[in-house]
XYZ file of C-alpha atoms in Angstrom:
109
model
C 5.970 13.526 -5.733
C 5.932 11.798 -9.119
C 2.648 10.558 -10.570
C 3.522 9.171 -13.968
C 0.167 7.529 -14.491
C -1.809 10.660 -13.576
C 0.530 13.028 -15.399
C 0.879 10.787 -18.465
C -2.023 8.323 -18.647
C -0.769 6.982 -21.978
C 2.385 5.545 -20.341
C 0.651 2.674 -18.558
C -2.704 1.039 -19.028
C -3.361 -1.244 -16.074
C -6.319 -3.005 -17.701
C -4.402 -3.658 -20.922
C -1.437 -4.919 -18.909
C -3.590 -7.328 -16.912
C -5.356 -8.515 -20.090
C -1.992 -9.176 -21.738
C -0.788 -11.126 -18.712
C -3.962 -13.207 -18.603
C -3.760 -13.895 -22.338
C -0.168 -15.096 -21.959
C -1.054 -17.360 -19.026
C -3.975 -18.823 -20.973
C -1.732 -19.474 -23.968
C 0.780 -21.301 -21.744
C -1.983 -23.320 -20.055
C -3.564 -24.321 -23.355
C -0.254 -25.307 -24.955
C 0.212 -28.525 -22.961
C -3.191 -29.747 -21.819
C -1.794 -33.042 -20.495
C 0.558 -31.235 -18.119
C -2.203 -28.825 -17.113
C -4.428 -31.768 -16.150
C -1.647 -33.665 -14.348
C -0.676 -30.569 -12.376
C -4.290 -29.822 -11.415
C -4.722 -33.396 -10.183
C -1.482 -33.180 -8.175
C -2.693 -30.021 -6.430
C -6.108 -31.564 -5.749
C -4.408 -34.632 -4.186
C -2.493 -32.494 -1.697
C -3.971 -32.861 1.780
C -5.966 -29.880 3.004
C -3.706 -27.719 5.120
C -0.542 -28.680 3.203
C 1.913 -25.764 3.226
C 4.642 -25.368 0.655
C 5.799 -23.822 -2.599
C 5.608 -24.681 -6.266
C 9.253 -25.695 -5.935
C 8.171 -28.439 -3.532
C 5.837 -29.823 -6.213
C 8.511 -29.549 -8.916
C 11.101 -31.352 -6.769
C 8.965 -34.495 -6.506
C 7.310 -34.254 -9.964
C 7.210 -37.496 -11.978
C 4.763 -36.408 -14.681
C 5.242 -34.734 -18.050
C 8.137 -32.247 -18.285
C 6.562 -28.935 -19.304
C 7.930 -25.647 -20.593
C 9.352 -23.775 -17.570
C 6.635 -21.097 -17.772
C 3.900 -23.714 -17.402
C 4.683 -24.239 -13.717
C 3.832 -20.686 -12.748
C 0.803 -20.548 -15.032
C -0.655 -23.715 -13.511
C 0.231 -22.595 -9.977
C -1.585 -19.294 -10.570
C -4.567 -21.159 -12.029
C -4.785 -23.252 -8.841
C -4.730 -20.036 -6.799
C -7.520 -18.537 -8.915
C -9.613 -21.694 -8.432
C -9.184 -21.304 -4.668
C -7.199 -24.514 -4.191
C -4.122 -22.631 -2.961
C -4.064 -19.669 -0.597
C -1.012 -17.414 -0.527
C 0.400 -16.950 2.973
C 2.315 -13.861 4.112
C 5.455 -15.866 4.935
C 8.206 -15.992 2.346
C 11.038 -18.494 2.000
C 14.114 -18.682 -0.190
C 13.861 -21.013 -3.161
C 16.535 -23.718 -3.297
C 16.703 -24.743 -6.977
C 19.938 -23.555 -8.601
C 18.094 -21.708 -11.378
C 15.973 -19.863 -8.796
C 19.038 -17.997 -7.472
C 17.646 -18.057 -3.902
C 14.801 -15.666 -4.761
C 12.060 -15.466 -2.178
C 8.619 -16.921 -2.772
C 5.454 -16.998 -0.717
C 4.354 -20.137 1.051
C 0.921 -21.404 0.076
C -1.628 -23.506 1.929
C -3.870 -26.096 0.271
C -7.417 -24.924 0.983
């Protein structure tokens, strides 16, 4: 049994990793405040019980065109605020650049 973290605690620092991730997401969110606001309003306008993926929002998006990383950052922010709840079901993404990766469905709380 291999325990890299226990055997070599200097190889991975979970707290530092999470802090770095959160800092990056904050930087992306704060880069385009207009998109951040438009996206938040779009999520809030979804009817309670709506089920879908971020790709569904992107497909019908008519607002500002953001940096590609902004979609995920704003989606995660909506999850943290409790507006979206991740469901256990996964579906294949359909956008060409997604390469049919799987993503979780989410429900609008």
